[in-house]
Every structure is written in structure tokens, then in C-alpha cells.
Amino acid sequence: MTANSFTVTVGRVSRELPTIEVGEMGRVPLVEFLGDVEFTNAVADELRALVPEDAEMLMSVSTTCIPLTHALSERTGLPYVIVRKKRRTYLRDPLIQEVQSMTLGVNETLWLDGRHAARLRGRRVVILTDVVSTGGTSLAMARLVERAGGQLSCFLSAFRQGEPGIDVKYLQELPKVL
Amino acid sequence: MTANSFTVTVGRVSRELPTIEVGEMGRVPLVEFLGDVEFTNAVADELRALVPEDAEMLMSVSTTCIPLTHALSERTGLPYVIVRKKRRTYLRDPLIQEVQSMTLGVNETLWLDGRHAARLRGRRVVILTDVVSTGGTSLAMARLVERAGGQLSCFLSAFRQGEPGIDVKYLQELPKVL
């Protein structure tokens, strides 16, 4: 481990993560599932054990967490929905949810297609992220689940970074600053 | 098939696709891999046979095609890179490529992280899309491959819709207007 990389090992797969500058805070490791089938599948294999037995659906958010969500859905047999961060013209009757960000000046809006929202009604939903830090995005997704008539099963994340304001199951801790 | 849905069958999986309005052109079927592991895997199973033997990498574009790219990468053993449609602060030395769109007023920029561009050098790359229509996005990706020092292996798409200006292998044709 140096300031420019950080090594994680999940199952039998190790990755030297690059680090990125985040404002004045220093450098943090960058987890990347996009473009890495082996690492994605290793993480999904381990996350599988953390999915509650009574869970009925998975929800995650675009973009970087999509391969992991696909892989975890495949392993658990639970269907999944993806919340978008950008309005798309083909979304029908979307649920729109603001993320209450703790970082001043960063604001994000989540969009959930009405057709997918309908799939959540009456279901216990696991909310999945790749890295949870403040928990703001996860909380906004929980609000979407509730508004769609579903129930939160649990928050689940591959990695935790910092002190999220939610109770979340995760595989490993990442340093917040290197 | 009605104006509001269109049925496709790939392998043993059938889906009644919803249709969406596209300007004054009428309605077109909406292919959706996000949230549908079974359909994604069925399409990847069939696409596998169309990947040239000498291919060394896959390239695709976010967001809707990501699960399919993961699944095809898994089946072929070929690594993949994802081109982004939005600038991300963590992209390092990105290659930036405008999409020459044939639809007036629609303009798009593709971003390829410099670290991923480096993986393309000297490689034969399959450019994958979920639906190819004009071929504009695929051509912009081919330009990225070339600029990164790679070579185009072939254009590959799950579905074709309309008359793309490129030579592309695909599984099935979708109607352009219903």
C-alpha cells in the first residue's frame, strides 16, 4: 500500500486499487467493478452470504454497481431493479427522489421507472451499493422502496468507507484517506 | 404484438418489450437488460457464437448494455472496457470522442478512462451494443479503439433497428416503427 494504490483481497481475488483525489481530503481507493468480471464475481460470491433469507428483491443504483448487482441477482435468484441518476425519456411515471447529501454542494436526484417501482410493491428489498460512505444514496433508495410500497430488508455494501449514518452489512472497510 | 408491446424470443427466453414514443416517428420497442438476468444471459449465450475467434477484448458503452457486456465477457473469457457518456472526476487522462449523430439536435460525448484505454493497445476489440440503429455510437467507439492503439475486430449488437451505416453482426431485427 502506497498513497497511489491500495490492495484488497476478496475470496481468492486481489486487486491493487488506484487512488483518486477527493477535494482537500486526500486520496481514497477507487473500487471498480466495471470491466472486471473476476473481481465482480468474487465479491458477489461473498455478499451472497449476507443477503437475508427473507429478501425478495435487490435494488441498486447506476452505473458502477450494475455488474455486481447482476452477479448477485444471478447467485441469489432475486430479481433486481436499477435506479437511475439521470432522467431518461423512456422512463414512465417515474418516482423521483432527492439524495440528502452531507457533502455541501453535491446534489443528486434518483429516478425509478414506474414499471420497475411496481415490481417492488409488497416486497422485502435489499439495497445494494459498491461503496457506502455517508449512506445518503442508500437512504434515498430506501425512501423509494417505501414510496413504491415495498419494505426495506437491509442495506448491503461491498465496501464501507468512513462512518455511514445507517446500519449496513459489508464485506470490508476501506480507508477514508491515504 | 400490439402498438404497446412487441415480443422477442432469444433462446428459450421470451420477453414482451414495452414500446416507447420516439418523437414523431411513432413507437419503438424498448430492449432492457437492466434488471433482467435471465434475458441478459440468454442473449449473451447466443452472441457468444458471433464473437470472432481472434477477438481479444470487448468494448461497450454505459449504461443499459453493462449487464450484457459482463455476461458476454464471462462466457468468452475476453476482458471488457466500458465507455462512459458522462465525465467523471476520477477519469484519468481520458480519451474524449464526439458521437457524429445523424439525428439533428442530439449530441453525445464519450469518455474513456486513460487506464482503460491503455488496455486496448495492440488488441483486437469487439464493439458491443444492445441495439444498433444509425451506428453512430459504434463508430465513435471504433474511433476510440483506433486512438488507443487497438484494432477493430467487429461490430456486434444484440438487436438491429433500422439501417445502420456499419457492417454489424446481430441476433435479431426489431421494427423501427410500430
Short mmCIF file of C-alpha atoms in Angstrom, two decimals:
data_model
loop_
_atom_site.label_atom_id
_atom_site.label_comp_id
_atom_site.label_asym_id
_atom_site.label_seq_id
_atom_site.Cartn_x
_atom_site.Cartn_y
_atom_site.Cartn_z
CA MET A 1 0.00 0.00 0.00
CA THR A 2 1.25 3.44 -1.03
CA ALA A 3 -0.57 6.75 -1.44
CA ASN A 4 -1.18 5.75 -5.06
CA SER A 5 -2.63 2.31 -4.56
CA PHE A 6 -4.39 0.14 -2.01
CA THR A 7 -4.66 -3.63 -2.16
CA VAL A 8 -7.87 -5.51 -1.37
CA THR A 9 -8.40 -9.25 -1.36
CA VAL A 10 -11.87 -10.78 -1.64
CA GLY A 11 -12.03 -14.56 -1.74
CA ARG A 12 -9.13 -15.59 -3.93
CA VAL A 13 -9.02 -12.36 -5.92
CA SER A 14 -6.67 -9.48 -5.09
CA ARG A 15 -6.77 -6.07 -6.71
CA GLU A 16 -4.45 -3.14 -6.36
CA LEU A 17 -6.96 -0.30 -6.41
CA PRO A 18 -5.85 3.03 -7.83
CA THR A 19 -6.47 6.03 -5.61
CA ILE A 20 -8.16 9.27 -6.54
CA GLU A 21 -8.04 12.76 -5.12
CA VAL A 22 -11.20 13.86 -3.38
CA GLY A 23 -11.08 17.58 -2.81
CA GLU A 24 -8.85 18.56 0.06
CA MET A 25 -9.44 15.30 1.94
CA GLY A 26 -6.56 13.46 0.34
CA ARG A 27 -6.72 10.27 -1.72
CA VAL A 28 -9.21 7.42 -1.46
CA PRO A 29 -9.10 3.98 -3.14
CA LEU A 30 -11.26 3.62 -6.25
CA VAL A 31 -13.28 0.40 -6.39
CA GLU A 32 -14.13 -0.56 -9.93
CA PHE A 33 -16.42 -3.41 -10.94
CA LEU A 34 -16.91 -2.14 -14.48
CA GLY A 35 -14.55 -4.10 -16.71
CA ASP A 36 -13.60 -6.68 -14.09
CA VAL A 37 -15.65 -9.88 -14.19
CA GLU A 38 -13.36 -11.84 -11.90
CA PHE A 39 -13.39 -9.29 -9.07
CA THR A 40 -17.13 -8.64 -9.51
CA ASN A 41 -17.93 -12.34 -9.21
CA ALA A 42 -15.63 -12.83 -6.20
CA VAL A 43 -17.40 -10.01 -4.36
CA ALA A 44 -20.83 -11.34 -5.34
CA ASP A 45 -19.86 -14.80 -4.06
CA GLU A 46 -19.08 -13.33 -0.62
CA LEU A 47 -22.04 -10.92 -0.50
CA ARG A 48 -24.40 -13.80 -1.12
CA ALA A 49 -23.95 -14.98 2.46
CA LEU A 50 -25.03 -11.58 3.79
CA VAL A 51 -28.38 -11.49 1.96
CA PRO A 52 -31.19 -12.16 4.46
CA GLU A 53 -33.16 -15.34 3.82
CA ASP A 54 -36.46 -13.49 3.55
CA ALA A 55 -35.22 -10.97 0.95
CA GLU A 56 -37.27 -10.86 -2.24
CA MET A 57 -35.65 -8.20 -4.43
CA LEU A 58 -32.41 -6.30 -4.90
CA MET A 59 -32.18 -2.59 -5.65
CA SER A 60 -29.09 -0.73 -6.70
CA VAL A 61 -28.08 2.44 -8.48
CA SER A 62 -26.33 3.07 -11.80
CA THR A 63 -23.58 2.94 -13.02
CA THR A 64 -20.62 1.33 -11.31
CA CYS A 65 -22.63 -1.15 -9.24
CA ILE A 66 -24.55 -2.68 -12.18
CA PRO A 67 -22.27 -5.67 -12.89
CA LEU A 68 -22.20 -6.57 -9.19
CA THR A 69 -25.98 -6.35 -8.95
CA HIS A 70 -26.37 -8.60 -11.99
CA ALA A 71 -23.92 -11.10 -10.47
CA LEU A 72 -25.61 -11.10 -7.04
CA SER A 73 -29.04 -11.45 -8.65
CA GLU A 74 -27.74 -14.46 -10.57
CA ARG A 75 -26.38 -16.07 -7.40
CA THR A 76 -29.39 -15.45 -5.18
CA GLY A 77 -32.16 -15.83 -7.75
CA LEU A 78 -33.55 -12.48 -6.54
CA PRO A 79 -34.75 -10.10 -9.25
CA TYR A 80 -33.25 -6.61 -9.27
CA VAL A 81 -34.10 -3.04 -10.18
CA ILE A 82 -31.66 -0.26 -11.02
CA VAL A 83 -32.33 3.32 -10.00
CA ARG A 84 -31.03 5.87 -12.50
CA LYS A 85 -29.17 9.08 -11.75
CA LYS A 86 -30.33 10.79 -14.88
CA ARG A 87 -33.72 11.34 -16.37
CA ARG A 88 -34.34 9.20 -19.43
CA THR A 89 -37.07 9.99 -21.93
CA TYR A 90 -38.30 6.40 -21.82
CA LEU A 91 -38.98 6.37 -18.06
CA ARG A 92 -42.72 6.07 -17.47
CA ASP A 93 -44.34 7.66 -14.41
CA PRO A 94 -41.00 7.69 -12.59
CA LEU A 95 -40.59 8.10 -8.86
CA ILE A 96 -38.17 10.95 -8.29
CA GLN A 97 -36.13 11.18 -5.12
CA GLU A 98 -33.57 13.74 -3.99
CA VAL A 99 -30.46 12.48 -2.23
CA GLN A 100 -29.92 14.34 1.03
CA SER A 101 -26.21 14.76 0.63
CA MET A 102 -23.99 15.54 3.57
CA THR A 103 -21.39 16.99 1.29
CA LEU A 104 -22.33 20.57 0.64
CA GLY A 105 -22.71 21.47 -2.99
CA VAL A 106 -23.24 17.94 -4.23
CA ASN A 107 -26.81 17.24 -5.13
CA GLU A 108 -28.22 14.22 -6.81
CA THR A 109 -31.60 13.07 -7.99
CA LEU A 110 -32.63 9.43 -8.34
CA TRP A 111 -35.13 8.25 -10.93
CA LEU A 112 -37.03 4.98 -10.72
CA ASP A 113 -39.10 3.90 -13.70
CA GLY A 114 -42.75 3.39 -12.77
CA ARG A 115 -42.70 -0.07 -14.33
CA HIS A 116 -39.87 -1.09 -12.01
CA ALA A 117 -41.40 0.65 -9.00
CA ALA A 118 -44.44 -1.60 -9.50
CA ARG A 119 -42.22 -4.66 -9.08
CA LEU A 120 -41.28 -3.53 -5.55
CA ARG A 121 -44.80 -3.37 -4.12
CA GLY A 122 -45.17 -5.71 -1.15
CA ARG A 123 -41.59 -6.97 -1.47
CA ARG A 124 -38.71 -7.04 1.00
CA VAL A 125 -35.86 -5.26 -0.76
CA VAL A 126 -32.09 -5.40 -0.21
CA ILE A 127 -30.43 -2.09 -1.06
CA LEU A 128 -27.01 -2.74 -2.57
CA THR A 129 -24.09 -0.37 -3.11
CA ASP A 130 -20.48 -0.91 -4.10
CA VAL A 131 -19.07 1.54 -1.55
CA VAL A 132 -21.12 3.09 1.24
CA SER A 133 -19.72 6.27 2.77
CA THR A 134 -22.29 8.72 4.16
CA GLY A 135 -25.23 6.41 3.39
CA GLY A 136 -27.10 9.25 1.70
CA THR A 137 -27.72 7.41 -1.56
CA SER A 138 -28.79 4.26 0.28
CA LEU A 139 -31.26 6.24 2.38
CA ALA A 140 -32.73 7.84 -0.74
CA MET A 141 -33.18 4.37 -2.23
CA ALA A 142 -34.89 3.20 0.98
CA ARG A 143 -37.32 6.09 0.58
CA LEU A 144 -38.01 4.95 -2.99
CA VAL A 145 -38.71 1.41 -1.77
CA GLU A 146 -41.15 2.77 0.81
CA ARG A 147 -42.87 5.08 -1.68
CA ALA A 148 -43.23 2.13 -4.08
CA GLY A 149 -45.00 0.13 -1.36
CA GLY A 150 -42.10 -2.18 -0.56
CA GLN A 151 -40.20 -2.82 2.65
CA LEU A 152 -36.52 -2.47 3.43
CA SER A 153 -34.88 -5.85 4.04
CA CYS A 154 -31.36 -4.48 4.72
CA PHE A 155 -28.62 -2.23 3.48
CA LEU A 156 -25.75 -4.15 1.90
CA SER A 157 -22.48 -2.89 0.51
CA ALA A 158 -19.31 -4.47 -0.82
CA PHE A 159 -17.14 -1.90 0.98
CA ARG A 160 -17.56 0.65 3.72
CA GLN A 161 -15.61 3.90 3.73
CA GLY A 162 -15.99 6.28 6.65
CA GLU A 163 -18.97 6.37 9.01
CA PRO A 164 -22.29 5.85 7.25
CA GLY A 165 -25.35 7.03 9.13
CA ILE A 166 -27.10 3.72 8.51
CA ASP A 167 -26.86 0.14 9.72
CA VAL A 168 -25.22 -1.62 6.80
CA LYS A 169 -23.74 -5.07 6.22
CA TYR A 170 -20.49 -5.03 4.26
CA LEU A 171 -17.50 -7.18 3.41
CA GLN A 172 -14.56 -4.91 4.05
CA GLU A 173 -13.56 -1.49 5.26
CA LEU A 174 -11.65 0.89 3.02
CA PRO A 175 -9.51 3.70 4.42
CA LYS A 176 -11.13 7.09 4.04
CA VAL A 177 -7.89 8.89 3.45
CA LEU A 178 -4.49 7.56 2.43
CA MET B 1 -47.76 -7.74 -30.96
CA THR B 2 -49.68 -4.52 -30.49
CA ALA B 3 -48.60 -0.88 -30.71
CA ASN B 4 -47.87 -1.10 -26.98
CA SER B 5 -45.73 -4.19 -26.92
CA PHE B 6 -43.52 -6.36 -29.09
CA THR B 7 -42.46 -9.90 -28.31
CA VAL B 8 -38.94 -11.18 -28.83
CA THR B 9 -37.64 -14.69 -28.20
CA VAL B 10 -33.95 -15.40 -27.73
CA GLY B 11 -33.02 -18.99 -26.99
CA ARG B 12 -35.67 -20.20 -24.58
CA VAL B 13 -36.48 -16.76 -23.18
CA SER B 14 -39.36 -14.62 -24.45
CA ARG B 15 -39.98 -11.04 -23.46
CA GLU B 16 -42.85 -8.75 -24.25
CA LEU B 17 -41.00 -5.49 -24.74
CA PRO B 18 -42.79 -2.27 -23.88
CA THR B 19 -42.75 0.35 -26.60
CA ILE B 20 -41.80 3.99 -26.29
CA GLU B 21 -42.61 7.08 -28.28
CA VAL B 22 -39.72 8.50 -30.24
CA GLY B 23 -40.61 11.97 -31.41
CA GLU B 24 -42.99 11.93 -34.34
CA MET B 25 -41.71 8.64 -35.66
CA GLY B 26 -44.11 6.53 -33.70
CA ARG B 27 -43.34 3.82 -31.15
CA VAL B 28 -40.30 1.55 -30.96
CA PRO B 29 -39.73 -1.49 -28.73
CA LEU B 30 -37.61 -0.87 -25.64
CA VAL B 31 -34.97 -3.52 -25.00
CA GLU B 32 -34.00 -3.65 -21.35
CA PHE B 33 -31.19 -5.75 -19.92
CA LEU B 34 -31.03 -3.82 -16.65
CA GLY B 35 -32.98 -5.80 -14.10
CA ASP B 36 -33.33 -8.94 -16.20
CA VAL B 37 -30.65 -11.57 -15.60
CA GLU B 38 -32.45 -14.35 -17.47
CA PHE B 39 -32.89 -12.36 -20.69
CA THR B 40 -29.38 -10.89 -20.45
CA ASN B 41 -27.83 -14.35 -20.12
CA ALA B 42 -29.92 -15.81 -22.95
CA VAL B 43 -28.75 -13.04 -25.27
CA ALA B 44 -25.12 -13.44 -24.14
CA ASP B 45 -25.35 -17.19 -24.80
CA GLU B 46 -26.35 -16.53 -28.42
CA LEU B 47 -23.96 -13.64 -29.01
CA ARG B 48 -21.04 -15.79 -27.95
CA ALA B 49 -21.18 -17.67 -31.25
CA LEU B 50 -20.81 -14.39 -33.18
CA VAL B 51 -17.61 -13.29 -31.45
CA PRO B 52 -14.66 -13.79 -33.87
CA GLU B 53 -12.08 -16.31 -32.72
CA ASP B 54 -9.26 -13.82 -32.84
CA ALA B 55 -11.02 -11.20 -30.67
CA GLU B 56 -9.09 -10.10 -27.59
CA MET B 57 -11.28 -7.51 -25.86
CA LEU B 58 -14.86 -6.28 -25.66
CA MET B 59 -15.85 -2.61 -25.56
CA SER B 60 -19.28 -1.28 -24.79
CA VAL B 61 -20.96 1.87 -23.56
CA SER B 62 -22.87 2.68 -20.39
CA THR B 63 -25.49 2.20 -19.10
CA THR B 64 -28.07 -0.25 -20.44
CA CYS B 65 -25.57 -2.58 -22.10
CA ILE B 66 -23.40 -3.15 -18.99
CA PRO B 67 -25.03 -6.39 -17.72
CA LEU B 68 -24.87 -7.90 -21.22
CA THR B 69 -21.20 -6.95 -21.55
CA HIS B 70 -20.41 -8.52 -18.18
CA ALA B 71 -22.24 -11.70 -19.20
CA LEU B 72 -20.54 -11.93 -22.61
CA SER B 73 -17.14 -11.28 -21.03
CA GLU B 74 -17.83 -14.10 -18.59
CA ARG B 75 -18.78 -16.50 -21.41
CA THR B 76 -15.91 -15.67 -23.76
CA GLY B 77 -13.19 -15.00 -21.21
CA LEU B 78 -12.47 -11.69 -23.02
CA PRO B 79 -11.86 -8.68 -20.76
CA TYR B 80 -14.05 -5.63 -21.34
CA VAL B 81 -13.96 -1.88 -21.07
CA ILE B 82 -16.93 0.44 -20.67
CA VAL B 83 -17.01 3.85 -22.31
CA ARG B 84 -18.84 6.48 -20.24
CA LYS B 85 -21.30 9.05 -21.52
CA LYS B 86 -20.58 11.47 -18.75
CA ARG B 87 -17.41 12.96 -17.42
CA ARG B 88 -16.40 11.56 -14.04
CA THR B 89 -13.94 13.33 -11.78
CA TYR B 90 -11.99 10.10 -11.30
CA LEU B 91 -11.26 9.56 -15.00
CA ARG B 92 -7.53 9.96 -15.60
CA ASP B 93 -6.23 11.29 -18.93
CA PRO B 94 -9.48 10.29 -20.66
CA LEU B 95 -9.90 9.97 -24.40
CA ILE B 96 -12.86 12.12 -25.40
CA GLN B 97 -14.84 11.37 -28.53
CA GLU B 98 -17.84 13.11 -30.04
CA VAL B 99 -20.59 10.95 -31.50
CA GLN B 100 -21.42 12.05 -35.02
CA SER B 101 -25.14 11.78 -34.67
CA MET B 102 -27.43 11.59 -37.66
CA THR B 103 -30.33 12.84 -35.62
CA LEU B 104 -30.18 16.60 -35.59
CA GLY B 105 -30.03 18.15 -32.18
CA VAL B 106 -28.82 15.07 -30.35
CA ASN B 107 -25.18 15.29 -29.41
CA GLU B 108 -23.22 12.95 -27.25
CA THR B 109 -19.69 12.76 -25.94
CA LEU B 110 -17.95 9.52 -24.98
CA TRP B 111 -15.30 9.34 -22.25
CA LEU B 112 -12.76 6.54 -21.96
CA ASP B 113 -10.56 6.45 -18.88
CA GLY B 114 -6.88 6.57 -19.78
CA ARG B 115 -6.22 3.46 -17.65
CA HIS B 116 -8.75 1.51 -19.69
CA ALA B 117 -7.56 2.99 -22.99
CA ALA B 118 -4.13 1.54 -22.18
CA ARG B 119 -5.66 -1.94 -22.01
CA LEU B 120 -6.75 -1.65 -25.67
CA ARG B 121 -3.33 -1.03 -27.16
CA GLY B 122 -2.42 -3.72 -29.69
CA ARG B 123 -5.66 -5.63 -29.09
CA ARG B 124 -8.43 -6.69 -31.47
CA VAL B 125 -11.61 -5.28 -29.99
CA VAL B 126 -15.26 -6.29 -30.44
CA ILE B 127 -17.58 -3.29 -30.12
CA LEU B 128 -20.82 -4.37 -28.48
CA THR B 129 -24.18 -2.59 -28.29
CA ASP B 130 -27.62 -3.70 -27.16
CA VAL B 131 -29.45 -2.07 -30.06
CA VAL B 132 -27.73 -0.63 -33.12
CA SER B 133 -29.74 1.89 -35.15
CA THR B 134 -27.70 4.52 -37.01
CA GLY B 135 -24.37 3.05 -35.88
CA GLY B 136 -23.14 6.47 -34.74
CA THR B 137 -22.22 5.39 -31.23
CA SER B 138 -20.47 2.25 -32.50
CA LEU B 139 -18.43 4.31 -34.98
CA ALA B 140 -17.39 6.69 -32.21
CA MET B 141 -16.26 3.69 -30.13
CA ALA B 142 -14.28 2.37 -33.12
CA ARG B 143 -12.52 5.71 -33.30
CA LEU B 144 -11.67 5.38 -29.58
CA VAL B 145 -10.21 1.91 -30.19
CA GLU B 146 -8.08 3.28 -33.01
CA ARG B 147 -6.91 6.29 -30.98
CA ALA B 148 -6.00 3.93 -28.13
CA GLY B 149 -3.79 1.90 -30.47
CA GLY B 150 -6.16 -1.05 -30.82
CA GLN B 151 -7.82 -2.63 -33.84
CA LEU B 152 -11.49 -3.18 -34.60
CA SER B 153 -12.37 -6.88 -34.59
CA CYS B 154 -16.07 -6.41 -35.43
CA PHE B 155 -19.26 -4.58 -34.55
CA LEU B 156 -21.69 -6.76 -32.61
CA SER B 157 -25.19 -5.98 -31.38
CA ALA B 158 -27.98 -7.93 -29.74
CA PHE B 159 -30.59 -6.21 -31.92
CA ARG B 160 -30.66 -4.14 -35.08
CA GLN B 161 -33.24 -1.42 -35.61
CA GLY B 162 -33.27 0.46 -38.91
CA GLU B 163 -30.36 0.74 -41.30
CA PRO B 164 -27.05 1.26 -39.53
CA GLY B 165 -24.25 2.70 -41.65
CA ILE B 166 -21.87 -0.03 -40.49
CA ASP B 167 -21.35 -3.73 -41.07
CA VAL B 168 -22.65 -5.27 -37.84
CA LYS B 169 -23.38 -8.80 -36.66
CA TYR B 170 -26.62 -9.10 -34.70
CA LEU B 171 -29.11 -11.64 -33.42
CA GLN B 172 -32.44 -10.17 -34.39
CA GLU B 173 -34.12 -7.30 -36.16
CA LEU B 174 -36.51 -5.01 -34.32
CA PRO B 175 -39.16 -3.00 -36.13
CA LYS B 176 -38.27 0.68 -36.41
CA VAL B 177 -41.82 1.86 -36.05
CA LEU B 178 -44.89 0.05 -34.77
#
